[in-house]
Amino acid sequence: MNVRVLRTESRRSVAPWAGAVILVGALALLYGLSGPWWNGTAQWTAQWTSMALWTRGLLNYLWPLAVGLGALQGLRDHRSAMSELLTSTPRPAWHRAAVLAGSSALTLATGFALVVLVGGVQVLSNTAYTHLGWLPISLVAGFSLVAGAVLGMGVARALPSVLTPPALTVGALLLTALLRLSTDSAVPSGSLPNRVTLLSPAVDGARQVLLTPSASVHLGQTLWLLGMAGTGFALLVAATPRVRLLALTPLLAGASAALLVLPSSPRQTYVVDEEAAAPVCDGPVCVTRAHQARLAGLADPGRKALRLLHGALPRGQAPDSVRESTALRGIGDPAPRSRSHVLVDFEDKLFDSAKGEELTRSVVALGIAPTCLARSSNESGTLEEVTAQSIAASWVLGDLKPLDDAYHDPAEQMAEARPVWKKLRALPRDRQRARIAALHSAALSCDIDVLDVLAGGDSR
């Protein structure tokens, strides 16, 4: 096979259109819809791994299209009524199949690579942290489009019907939807095992900027896709029903090998990228390498907050450093807490856009009353938690102000805070300090209504 043959094959096939559909479809989804890929520190143009995960997440919709377009390509000889003529030529069947599959594989891979290039150019301008850990995510994504198209070609060659391409497209779409729903936390227990859901060509979007799929995920999915592509190619060259039946062997072998390698638990599916999570420090204030550009804005407010915390909390109880949280956290898990560090998360709306004095207030609030009950990494906590944090920070800084939290309206915070604030300020100074210390202990233990602690057991 050479460039001239591939160019000729591309002119007489739907291969160029397949690449164009992937490119235009992906960009239309990314830019035409306002989704989570445009929000927070894990948006698709903010970091390399986030970009790779979000673009691969599009395969929930792009992969069925690739399968259907491959099937359309596989029907070409049948539509032209020249199958018998081609089989009578001395040219080997595998050679014709390689040219047919190669043209589509090239255009599909190119279309997806251009999508990644569009994201990569923007990532380069948004972060100073560059690495190659994202590359396996995108390589497996591109290979999945190729494998799906080759499988579609093979199935269409074995079942030459005008209904085959739409049926395969709808079936692939239903399959990806089923596997995606099985990973949703809203689906009750009894959903598909984790290993089975990882057979999906797509992955979840970036939930936390430091998380990346484990090596076993890449290996298992590659084995599965190799089996898929092998079966597709074998069906392309098969001439008898018996050979077509034997062509299923690579698919079954790939699935079996993948299920042995893929992790059985969601906790093993995503791991913390140790290189991205490495600390970069300015004195007692540290952030991860992935967010090292934020260190300059956090350093001075963080140091000021630590001094204020040492004056507000009893000796030995105040945290002595500010650290960006790198803990692996599942959906619904309590937020990580520490007695020696103030753990900040730039996904938290308290730190998303705060600067200067507002950032100092947020660090003080979290240092006294660490968040426990946030439902996700980008939520500050319950209304009661945020209200207790705002009261604590206000007590340290001297004026009652709400925290800048996108999930809880400032008016709601103040409506909850004013009665408790009045009771707290009416106490002698040493009693006030004792209440703040009790709030700190209660928040660290994560088992008491923190607002009631400030109100002396009655927040009403």
Tab-separated table of C-alpha atoms in Angstrom:
chain	number	residue	atom	x	y	z
A	1	MET	CA	0.000	0.000	0.000
A	2	ASN	CA	1.344	3.457	-0.855
A	3	VAL	CA	0.222	7.066	-0.776
A	4	ARG	CA	-1.066	6.985	-4.365
A	5	VAL	CA	-3.266	3.965	-3.657
A	6	LEU	CA	-4.646	5.518	-0.485
A	7	ARG	CA	-5.342	8.803	-2.295
A	8	THR	CA	-7.208	6.992	-5.037
A	9	GLU	CA	-9.178	4.954	-2.502
A	10	SER	CA	-10.127	8.091	-0.588
A	11	ARG	CA	-11.524	9.734	-3.722
A	12	ARG	CA	-13.887	6.826	-4.393
A	13	SER	CA	-15.091	6.293	-0.808
A	14	VAL	CA	-16.782	8.049	2.103
A	15	ALA	CA	-13.502	8.134	4.060
A	16	PRO	CA	-12.910	11.923	3.721
A	17	TRP	CA	-16.472	12.574	4.832
A	18	ALA	CA	-15.975	10.347	7.860
A	19	GLY	CA	-13.010	12.435	9.040
A	20	ALA	CA	-14.938	15.649	8.394
A	21	VAL	CA	-17.941	14.398	10.373
A	22	ILE	CA	-15.723	13.586	13.371
A	23	LEU	CA	-13.985	16.969	13.244
A	24	VAL	CA	-17.085	19.104	12.714
A	25	GLY	CA	-19.230	17.034	15.081
A	26	ALA	CA	-16.713	17.244	17.919
A	27	LEU	CA	-16.192	20.997	17.565
A	28	ALA	CA	-19.945	21.564	17.293
A	29	LEU	CA	-20.512	19.712	20.573
A	30	LEU	CA	-17.672	21.510	22.348
A	31	TYR	CA	-18.454	25.025	21.151
A	32	GLY	CA	-22.164	24.760	20.474
A	33	LEU	CA	-23.170	23.526	23.927
A	34	SER	CA	-22.478	25.123	27.298
A	35	GLY	CA	-21.395	22.080	29.294
A	36	PRO	CA	-19.179	21.292	32.277
A	37	TRP	CA	-16.146	21.259	29.968
A	38	TRP	CA	-16.277	25.082	30.051
A	39	ASN	CA	-16.377	25.405	33.863
A	40	GLY	CA	-13.846	25.233	36.699
A	41	THR	CA	-10.167	24.413	36.705
A	42	ALA	CA	-10.810	21.147	34.821
A	43	GLN	CA	-12.301	22.762	31.718
A	44	TRP	CA	-11.144	21.308	28.441
A	45	THR	CA	-8.790	24.166	27.522
A	46	ALA	CA	-7.191	24.553	30.984
A	47	GLN	CA	-4.925	21.486	31.341
A	48	TRP	CA	-3.597	18.762	29.053
A	49	THR	CA	-5.210	15.844	30.882
A	50	SER	CA	-8.547	17.669	31.111
A	51	MET	CA	-8.436	18.367	27.388
A	52	ALA	CA	-7.756	14.710	26.613
A	53	LEU	CA	-10.538	13.471	28.905
A	54	TRP	CA	-13.182	15.888	27.658
A	55	THR	CA	-12.411	15.258	23.980
A	56	ARG	CA	-12.480	11.530	24.598
A	57	GLY	CA	-15.770	11.926	26.431
A	58	LEU	CA	-17.250	13.026	23.093
A	59	LEU	CA	-16.847	9.447	21.869
A	60	ASN	CA	-20.196	8.676	23.488
A	61	TYR	CA	-21.594	10.302	20.325
A	62	LEU	CA	-18.703	10.162	17.841
A	63	TRP	CA	-17.963	6.436	18.154
A	64	PRO	CA	-21.440	5.313	16.980
A	65	LEU	CA	-21.012	7.662	14.006
A	66	ALA	CA	-17.640	6.075	13.203
A	67	VAL	CA	-19.206	2.586	13.348
A	68	GLY	CA	-22.053	3.642	11.048
A	69	LEU	CA	-19.764	5.398	8.571
A	70	GLY	CA	-17.518	2.335	8.531
A	71	ALA	CA	-20.534	0.172	7.725
A	72	LEU	CA	-21.465	2.529	4.896
A	73	GLN	CA	-17.947	2.160	3.544
A	74	GLY	CA	-18.161	-1.623	3.822
A	75	LEU	CA	-21.271	-1.690	1.601
A	76	ARG	CA	-19.523	-0.016	-1.329
A	77	ASP	CA	-18.706	-3.178	-3.287
A	78	HIS	CA	-22.180	-4.584	-2.668
A	79	ARG	CA	-23.857	-1.367	-3.868
A	80	SER	CA	-21.776	-1.373	-7.058
A	81	ALA	CA	-22.610	-5.073	-7.678
A	82	MET	CA	-18.970	-5.963	-8.276
A	83	SER	CA	-18.218	-8.299	-5.387
A	84	GLU	CA	-17.947	-11.367	-7.615
A	85	LEU	CA	-15.695	-9.518	-10.065
A	86	LEU	CA	-13.285	-8.464	-7.293
A	87	THR	CA	-13.038	-11.976	-5.876
A	88	SER	CA	-12.023	-13.274	-9.302
A	89	THR	CA	-9.011	-10.943	-9.587
A	90	PRO	CA	-5.533	-12.092	-8.512
A	91	ARG	CA	-5.258	-9.270	-6.012
A	92	PRO	CA	-5.319	-10.765	-2.456
A	93	ALA	CA	-8.483	-10.143	-0.440
A	94	TRP	CA	-6.486	-8.931	2.539
A	95	HIS	CA	-4.830	-6.297	0.343
A	96	ARG	CA	-8.164	-4.898	-0.808
A	97	ALA	CA	-9.400	-4.929	2.793
A	98	ALA	CA	-6.262	-3.139	4.012
A	99	VAL	CA	-6.704	-0.350	1.465
A	100	LEU	CA	-10.389	0.015	2.310
A	101	ALA	CA	-9.777	0.080	6.079
A	102	GLY	CA	-6.595	2.144	5.822
A	103	SER	CA	-8.239	5.065	4.033
A	104	SER	CA	-10.988	5.368	6.658
A	105	ALA	CA	-8.561	4.850	9.534
A	106	LEU	CA	-6.350	7.656	8.248
A	107	THR	CA	-9.143	10.190	7.852
A	108	LEU	CA	-10.837	9.324	11.148
A	109	ALA	CA	-7.558	9.566	13.059
A	110	THR	CA	-6.751	12.849	11.309
A	111	GLY	CA	-10.150	14.329	12.136
A	112	PHE	CA	-9.821	13.467	15.804
A	113	ALA	CA	-6.192	14.640	15.887
A	114	LEU	CA	-7.325	18.043	14.608
A	115	VAL	CA	-9.843	18.263	17.464
A	116	VAL	CA	-7.035	17.529	19.940
A	117	LEU	CA	-4.853	20.111	18.179
A	118	VAL	CA	-7.537	22.798	18.586
A	119	GLY	CA	-7.670	22.078	22.319
A	120	GLY	CA	-3.900	21.765	22.670
A	121	VAL	CA	-3.229	25.192	21.162
A	122	GLN	CA	-5.533	26.756	23.766
A	123	VAL	CA	-4.057	24.706	26.609
A	124	LEU	CA	-0.583	25.975	25.716
A	125	SER	CA	-1.745	29.523	26.339
A	126	ASN	CA	-3.511	28.688	29.619
A	127	THR	CA	-0.977	26.643	31.597
A	128	ALA	CA	2.755	26.494	32.152
A	129	TYR	CA	2.593	22.821	33.147
A	130	THR	CA	3.369	20.654	30.116
A	131	HIS	CA	3.611	16.853	30.152
A	132	LEU	CA	2.893	13.792	28.008
A	133	GLY	CA	0.687	11.909	30.478
A	134	TRP	CA	-2.381	12.925	28.468
A	135	LEU	CA	-1.160	11.269	25.277
A	136	PRO	CA	-2.333	7.669	26.030
A	137	ILE	CA	-5.870	8.980	26.635
A	138	SER	CA	-6.019	10.590	23.189
A	139	LEU	CA	-4.215	7.737	21.422
A	140	VAL	CA	-6.705	5.166	22.745
A	141	ALA	CA	-9.540	7.517	21.747
A	142	GLY	CA	-8.273	7.787	18.167
A	143	PHE	CA	-7.730	4.033	17.985
A	144	SER	CA	-11.266	3.396	19.221
A	145	LEU	CA	-12.679	5.387	16.287
A	146	VAL	CA	-10.545	3.371	13.873
A	147	ALA	CA	-11.473	0.029	15.479
A	148	GLY	CA	-15.171	0.907	15.491
A	149	ALA	CA	-15.089	1.882	11.816
A	150	VAL	CA	-13.250	-1.322	10.833
A	151	LEU	CA	-15.752	-3.397	12.796
A	152	GLY	CA	-18.601	-1.608	11.018
A	153	MET	CA	-16.998	-2.354	7.647
A	154	GLY	CA	-16.651	-6.024	8.480
A	155	VAL	CA	-20.209	-6.401	9.737
A	156	ALA	CA	-21.577	-4.627	6.657
A	157	ARG	CA	-19.518	-6.895	4.386
A	158	ALA	CA	-20.911	-9.942	6.204
A	159	LEU	CA	-24.500	-8.547	6.312
A	160	PRO	CA	-24.827	-6.481	3.118
A	161	SER	CA	-28.085	-4.617	3.661
A	162	VAL	CA	-29.080	-0.988	3.371
A	163	LEU	CA	-30.325	-1.263	6.967
A	164	THR	CA	-26.953	-2.346	8.344
A	165	PRO	CA	-25.343	1.136	8.763
A	166	PRO	CA	-28.301	2.752	10.600
A	167	ALA	CA	-28.837	-0.369	12.704
A	168	LEU	CA	-25.168	-0.457	13.738
A	169	THR	CA	-25.189	3.280	14.509
A	170	VAL	CA	-28.257	3.018	16.734
A	171	GLY	CA	-26.948	-0.155	18.396
A	172	ALA	CA	-23.567	1.458	19.129
A	173	LEU	CA	-25.302	4.551	20.516
A	174	LEU	CA	-27.473	2.445	22.815
A	175	LEU	CA	-24.406	0.507	23.954
A	176	THR	CA	-22.433	3.622	24.870
A	177	ALA	CA	-25.500	5.058	26.623
A	178	LEU	CA	-25.957	1.866	28.664
A	179	LEU	CA	-22.293	1.785	29.690
A	180	ARG	CA	-22.353	5.486	30.562
A	181	LEU	CA	-25.475	5.152	32.720
A	182	SER	CA	-23.859	2.267	34.581
A	183	THR	CA	-21.134	4.647	35.821
A	184	ASP	CA	-23.665	7.258	36.967
A	185	SER	CA	-23.954	7.565	40.736
A	186	ALA	CA	-27.715	8.059	40.342
A	187	VAL	CA	-28.139	4.546	38.979
A	188	PRO	CA	-28.975	2.106	41.802
A	189	SER	CA	-26.696	-0.757	42.722
A	190	GLY	CA	-26.923	-3.737	40.436
A	191	SER	CA	-25.590	-1.845	37.434
A	192	LEU	CA	-22.895	-3.375	35.246
A	193	PRO	CA	-19.534	-4.312	36.811
A	194	ASN	CA	-16.785	-1.732	36.573
A	195	ARG	CA	-14.705	-3.884	34.205
A	196	VAL	CA	-17.613	-4.104	31.762
A	197	THR	CA	-18.325	-0.369	31.806
A	198	LEU	CA	-14.665	0.284	30.955
A	199	LEU	CA	-15.184	-1.462	27.621
A	200	SER	CA	-16.837	1.765	26.516
A	201	PRO	CA	-14.710	3.727	24.029
A	202	ALA	CA	-15.523	6.924	25.923
A	203	VAL	CA	-14.534	7.959	29.439
A	204	ASP	CA	-16.040	10.330	31.959
A	205	GLY	CA	-15.101	13.969	31.618
A	206	ALA	CA	-12.508	15.498	33.924
A	207	ARG	CA	-13.971	15.588	37.451
A	208	GLN	CA	-10.756	16.690	39.165
A	209	VAL	CA	-7.774	18.169	37.401
A	210	LEU	CA	-5.255	15.855	39.106
A	211	LEU	CA	-6.973	12.591	38.180
A	212	THR	CA	-5.977	10.454	35.213
A	213	PRO	CA	-6.912	6.919	34.093
A	214	SER	CA	-4.615	4.228	35.452
A	215	ALA	CA	-2.199	2.270	33.252
A	216	SER	CA	-4.363	-0.861	33.548
A	217	VAL	CA	-7.266	1.077	31.993
A	218	HIS	CA	-5.162	2.046	28.959
A	219	LEU	CA	-3.823	-1.498	28.555
A	220	GLY	CA	-7.180	-3.233	28.954
A	221	GLN	CA	-8.970	-0.913	26.547
A	222	THR	CA	-6.194	-1.283	23.968
A	223	LEU	CA	-6.515	-5.080	24.105
A	224	TRP	CA	-10.271	-4.813	23.659
A	225	LEU	CA	-9.912	-2.446	20.683
A	226	LEU	CA	-7.280	-4.677	19.071
A	227	GLY	CA	-9.747	-7.565	19.236
A	228	MET	CA	-12.483	-5.359	17.796
A	229	ALA	CA	-10.297	-4.221	14.898
A	230	GLY	CA	-9.084	-7.790	14.321
A	231	THR	CA	-12.630	-9.111	14.007
A	232	GLY	CA	-13.615	-6.271	11.705
A	233	PHE	CA	-10.669	-6.927	9.399
A	234	ALA	CA	-11.247	-10.688	9.451
A	235	LEU	CA	-14.887	-10.168	8.438
A	236	LEU	CA	-13.735	-7.971	5.569
A	237	VAL	CA	-11.668	-10.799	4.050
A	238	ALA	CA	-13.914	-13.722	5.031
A	239	ALA	CA	-15.644	-15.423	2.109
A	240	THR	CA	-17.604	-18.260	3.766
A	241	PRO	CA	-19.958	-18.476	6.745
A	242	ARG	CA	-17.509	-20.700	8.619
A	243	VAL	CA	-14.683	-18.216	8.240
A	244	ARG	CA	-16.988	-15.384	9.318
A	245	LEU	CA	-17.816	-17.328	12.458
A	246	LEU	CA	-14.116	-17.851	13.172
A	247	ALA	CA	-13.614	-14.107	12.637
A	248	LEU	CA	-15.330	-13.493	15.977
A	249	THR	CA	-12.356	-15.077	17.764
A	250	PRO	CA	-10.256	-11.851	18.017
A	251	LEU	CA	-13.222	-9.946	19.467
A	252	LEU	CA	-13.859	-12.597	22.124
A	253	ALA	CA	-10.156	-12.946	22.902
A	254	GLY	CA	-9.736	-9.190	23.184
A	255	ALA	CA	-12.747	-8.883	25.489
A	256	SER	CA	-11.518	-11.741	27.690
A	257	ALA	CA	-8.003	-10.313	27.965
A	258	ALA	CA	-9.369	-6.828	28.662
A	259	LEU	CA	-11.661	-8.042	31.438
A	260	LEU	CA	-8.683	-9.693	33.117
A	261	VAL	CA	-6.630	-6.489	32.998
A	262	LEU	CA	-9.198	-3.743	33.612
A	263	PRO	CA	-9.617	-2.658	37.263
A	264	SER	CA	-12.564	-4.088	39.141
A	265	SER	CA	-13.156	-1.010	41.306
A	266	PRO	CA	-13.835	2.637	40.396
A	267	ARG	CA	-11.172	3.553	42.969
A	268	GLN	CA	-8.577	1.833	40.787
A	269	THR	CA	-9.869	3.316	37.550
A	270	TYR	CA	-8.628	6.851	38.175
A	271	VAL	CA	-5.429	7.666	40.035
A	272	VAL	CA	-3.760	10.886	41.120
A	273	ASP	CA	-1.147	12.046	38.630
A	274	GLU	CA	1.873	12.166	40.964
A	275	GLU	CA	3.844	14.490	38.704
A	276	ALA	CA	0.988	16.977	38.409
A	277	ALA	CA	0.328	16.753	42.174
A	278	ALA	CA	3.948	17.468	43.192
A	279	PRO	CA	4.058	20.502	45.540
A	280	VAL	CA	5.425	23.897	44.521
A	281	CYS	CA	5.871	26.083	47.613
A	282	ASP	CA	6.413	29.664	48.684
A	283	GLY	CA	7.186	29.316	52.383
A	284	PRO	CA	4.257	27.640	54.178
A	285	VAL	CA	1.948	27.991	51.151
A	286	CYS	CA	2.043	25.198	48.566
A	287	VAL	CA	0.109	24.370	45.411
A	288	THR	CA	0.475	21.553	42.889
A	289	ARG	CA	2.575	21.763	39.747
A	290	ALA	CA	-0.616	21.761	37.725
A	291	HIS	CA	-1.658	25.025	39.424
A	292	GLN	CA	1.756	26.602	39.986
A	293	ALA	CA	0.583	29.781	38.233
A	294	ARG	CA	-1.796	30.334	41.175
A	295	LEU	CA	0.940	30.326	43.810
A	296	ALA	CA	1.800	34.009	43.411
A	297	GLY	CA	-1.790	35.042	44.142
A	298	LEU	CA	-2.219	32.665	47.091
A	299	ALA	CA	1.115	33.130	48.892
A	300	ASP	CA	0.579	36.502	50.629
A	301	PRO	CA	-3.118	35.991	51.516
A	302	GLY	CA	-2.245	32.483	52.727
A	303	ARG	CA	0.540	33.675	55.036
A	304	LYS	CA	-1.696	36.426	56.429
A	305	ALA	CA	-4.471	33.905	57.045
A	306	LEU	CA	-2.069	31.592	58.933
A	307	ARG	CA	-1.044	34.472	61.241
A	308	LEU	CA	-4.689	35.265	61.942
A	309	LEU	CA	-5.470	31.608	62.626
A	310	HIS	CA	-2.623	31.351	65.146
A	311	GLY	CA	-4.163	34.293	67.008
A	312	ALA	CA	-7.715	32.931	66.886
A	313	LEU	CA	-7.252	29.266	67.837
A	314	PRO	CA	-5.710	27.805	71.010
A	315	ARG	CA	-1.984	27.081	70.978
A	316	GLY	CA	-1.169	23.917	69.083
A	317	GLN	CA	-4.520	23.740	67.295
A	318	ALA	CA	-3.940	26.254	64.505
A	319	PRO	CA	-2.769	24.891	61.127
A	320	ASP	CA	0.765	25.860	60.189
A	321	SER	CA	0.585	25.692	56.376
A	322	VAL	CA	-1.700	26.042	53.388
A	323	ARG	CA	-1.745	23.113	50.960
A	324	GLU	CA	-3.705	22.369	47.825
A	325	SER	CA	-5.738	19.213	48.353
A	326	THR	CA	-4.609	16.263	46.236
A	327	ALA	CA	-6.719	13.530	47.832
A	328	LEU	CA	-8.545	11.099	45.558
A	329	ARG	CA	-12.206	11.723	46.306
A	330	GLY	CA	-15.255	9.894	45.057
A	331	ILE	CA	-18.639	11.472	44.447
A	332	GLY	CA	-20.423	11.889	47.770
A	333	ASP	CA	-17.291	11.280	49.866
A	334	PRO	CA	-16.590	13.738	52.725
A	335	ALA	CA	-14.113	16.451	51.872
A	336	PRO	CA	-10.552	15.817	53.139
A	337	ARG	CA	-9.613	17.613	56.368
A	338	SER	CA	-6.318	18.142	58.208
A	339	ARG	CA	-5.299	19.424	61.632
A	340	SER	CA	-1.929	20.727	60.454
A	341	HIS	CA	-2.807	22.164	57.023
A	342	VAL	CA	-5.504	24.335	55.503
A	343	LEU	CA	-6.491	22.245	52.494
A	344	VAL	CA	-7.668	24.395	49.605
A	345	ASP	CA	-9.253	23.144	46.401
A	346	PHE	CA	-9.334	25.514	43.441
A	347	GLU	CA	-12.480	23.754	42.235
A	348	ASP	CA	-14.191	25.026	45.399
A	349	LYS	CA	-16.133	28.183	44.633
A	350	LEU	CA	-14.530	29.773	47.713
A	351	PHE	CA	-11.193	29.792	45.881
A	352	ASP	CA	-12.219	29.748	42.244
A	353	SER	CA	-11.893	33.498	41.648
A	354	ALA	CA	-11.171	35.024	45.091
A	355	LYS	CA	-8.191	37.390	45.374
A	356	GLY	CA	-6.511	39.525	48.024
A	357	GLU	CA	-8.571	40.095	51.160
A	358	GLU	CA	-11.389	37.889	49.927
A	359	LEU	CA	-8.914	35.049	49.486
A	360	THR	CA	-7.554	35.642	53.007
A	361	ARG	CA	-11.117	35.448	54.347
A	362	SER	CA	-11.717	32.158	52.526
A	363	VAL	CA	-8.499	30.601	53.903
A	364	VAL	CA	-9.352	31.740	57.453
A	365	ALA	CA	-12.879	30.331	57.112
A	366	LEU	CA	-11.621	26.962	55.908
A	367	GLY	CA	-8.823	26.909	58.497
A	368	ILE	CA	-11.294	27.215	61.373
A	369	ALA	CA	-14.147	25.155	59.931
A	370	PRO	CA	-12.944	22.720	57.234
A	371	THR	CA	-15.706	21.667	54.869
A	372	CYS	CA	-17.032	18.150	55.338
A	373	LEU	CA	-20.370	17.644	53.637
A	374	ALA	CA	-19.822	19.068	50.145
A	375	ARG	CA	-21.440	16.781	47.614
A	376	SER	CA	-18.745	17.382	45.001
A	377	SER	CA	-15.271	18.871	44.729
A	378	ASN	CA	-16.549	22.167	43.285
A	379	GLU	CA	-19.166	22.777	45.984
A	380	SER	CA	-18.229	24.658	49.150
A	381	GLY	CA	-20.540	22.715	51.462
A	382	THR	CA	-24.017	22.876	52.940
A	383	LEU	CA	-25.633	26.209	53.773
A	384	GLU	CA	-25.020	25.537	57.483
A	385	GLU	CA	-21.327	24.832	56.883
A	386	VAL	CA	-20.809	27.919	54.746
A	387	THR	CA	-22.715	30.049	57.268
A	388	ALA	CA	-20.546	28.762	60.127
A	389	GLN	CA	-17.429	29.465	58.037
A	390	SER	CA	-18.570	33.009	57.273
A	391	ILE	CA	-19.258	33.673	60.984
A	392	ALA	CA	-15.857	32.283	61.984
A	393	ALA	CA	-13.998	34.363	59.409
A	394	SER	CA	-16.025	37.428	60.361
A	395	TRP	CA	-15.175	36.916	64.037
A	396	VAL	CA	-11.466	36.837	63.178
A	397	LEU	CA	-11.582	39.804	60.773
A	398	GLY	CA	-14.050	41.876	62.782
A	399	ASP	CA	-16.969	42.435	60.374
A	400	LEU	CA	-19.864	40.159	59.471
A	401	LYS	CA	-19.709	39.373	55.767
A	402	PRO	CA	-20.887	36.409	53.694
A	403	LEU	CA	-18.439	34.239	51.832
A	404	ASP	CA	-18.414	34.466	48.064
A	405	ASP	CA	-20.017	31.090	47.418
A	406	ALA	CA	-21.801	30.453	44.127
A	407	TYR	CA	-24.088	27.740	45.566
A	408	HIS	CA	-25.480	29.692	48.499
A	409	ASP	CA	-26.846	33.197	48.077
A	410	PRO	CA	-25.231	35.840	50.365
A	411	ALA	CA	-28.697	36.875	51.573
A	412	GLU	CA	-29.394	33.279	52.662
A	413	GLN	CA	-26.079	33.159	54.505
A	414	MET	CA	-26.820	36.398	56.327
A	415	ALA	CA	-30.345	35.315	57.255
A	416	GLU	CA	-28.856	32.229	58.944
A	417	ALA	CA	-25.815	34.023	60.342
A	418	ARG	CA	-27.236	37.137	62.040
A	419	PRO	CA	-29.028	35.417	64.976
A	420	VAL	CA	-25.992	33.223	65.696
A	421	TRP	CA	-23.620	36.179	65.289
A	422	LYS	CA	-25.577	38.237	67.831
A	423	LYS	CA	-25.487	35.407	70.378
A	424	LEU	CA	-21.783	34.861	69.834
A	425	ARG	CA	-20.860	38.562	70.135
A	426	ALA	CA	-22.947	38.908	73.284
A	427	LEU	CA	-20.650	36.481	75.122
A	428	PRO	CA	-17.471	37.456	76.976
A	429	ARG	CA	-14.343	37.333	74.810
A	430	ASP	CA	-12.995	34.139	76.371
A	431	ARG	CA	-16.347	32.404	75.803
A	432	GLN	CA	-16.319	33.523	72.186
A	433	ARG	CA	-12.848	32.035	71.747
A	434	ALA	CA	-14.058	28.797	73.317
A	435	ARG	CA	-16.965	28.631	70.852
A	436	ILE	CA	-14.596	29.174	67.896
A	437	ALA	CA	-12.302	26.429	69.232
A	438	ALA	CA	-15.311	24.106	69.652
A	439	LEU	CA	-16.379	24.890	66.082
A	440	HIS	CA	-12.882	23.978	64.860
A	441	SER	CA	-12.950	20.620	66.665
A	442	ALA	CA	-16.487	19.854	65.482
A	443	ALA	CA	-15.664	20.623	61.854
A	444	LEU	CA	-12.578	18.402	61.982
A	445	SER	CA	-14.600	15.525	63.426
A	446	CYS	CA	-17.337	15.996	60.796
A	447	ASP	CA	-20.067	14.601	63.050
A	448	ILE	CA	-21.735	17.630	64.682
A	449	ASP	CA	-23.982	20.435	63.443
A	450	VAL	CA	-21.340	23.155	63.323
A	451	LEU	CA	-23.816	26.033	63.337
A	452	ASP	CA	-25.367	24.761	66.555
A	453	VAL	CA	-21.918	24.670	68.143
A	454	LEU	CA	-21.494	28.395	67.525
A	455	ALA	CA	-24.980	29.073	68.854
A	456	GLY	CA	-24.378	27.093	72.017
A	457	GLY	CA	-26.727	24.291	70.983
A	458	ASP	CA	-29.536	26.522	69.713
A	459	SER	CA	-29.143	28.088	66.272
A	460	ARG	CA	-32.780	29.189	66.106
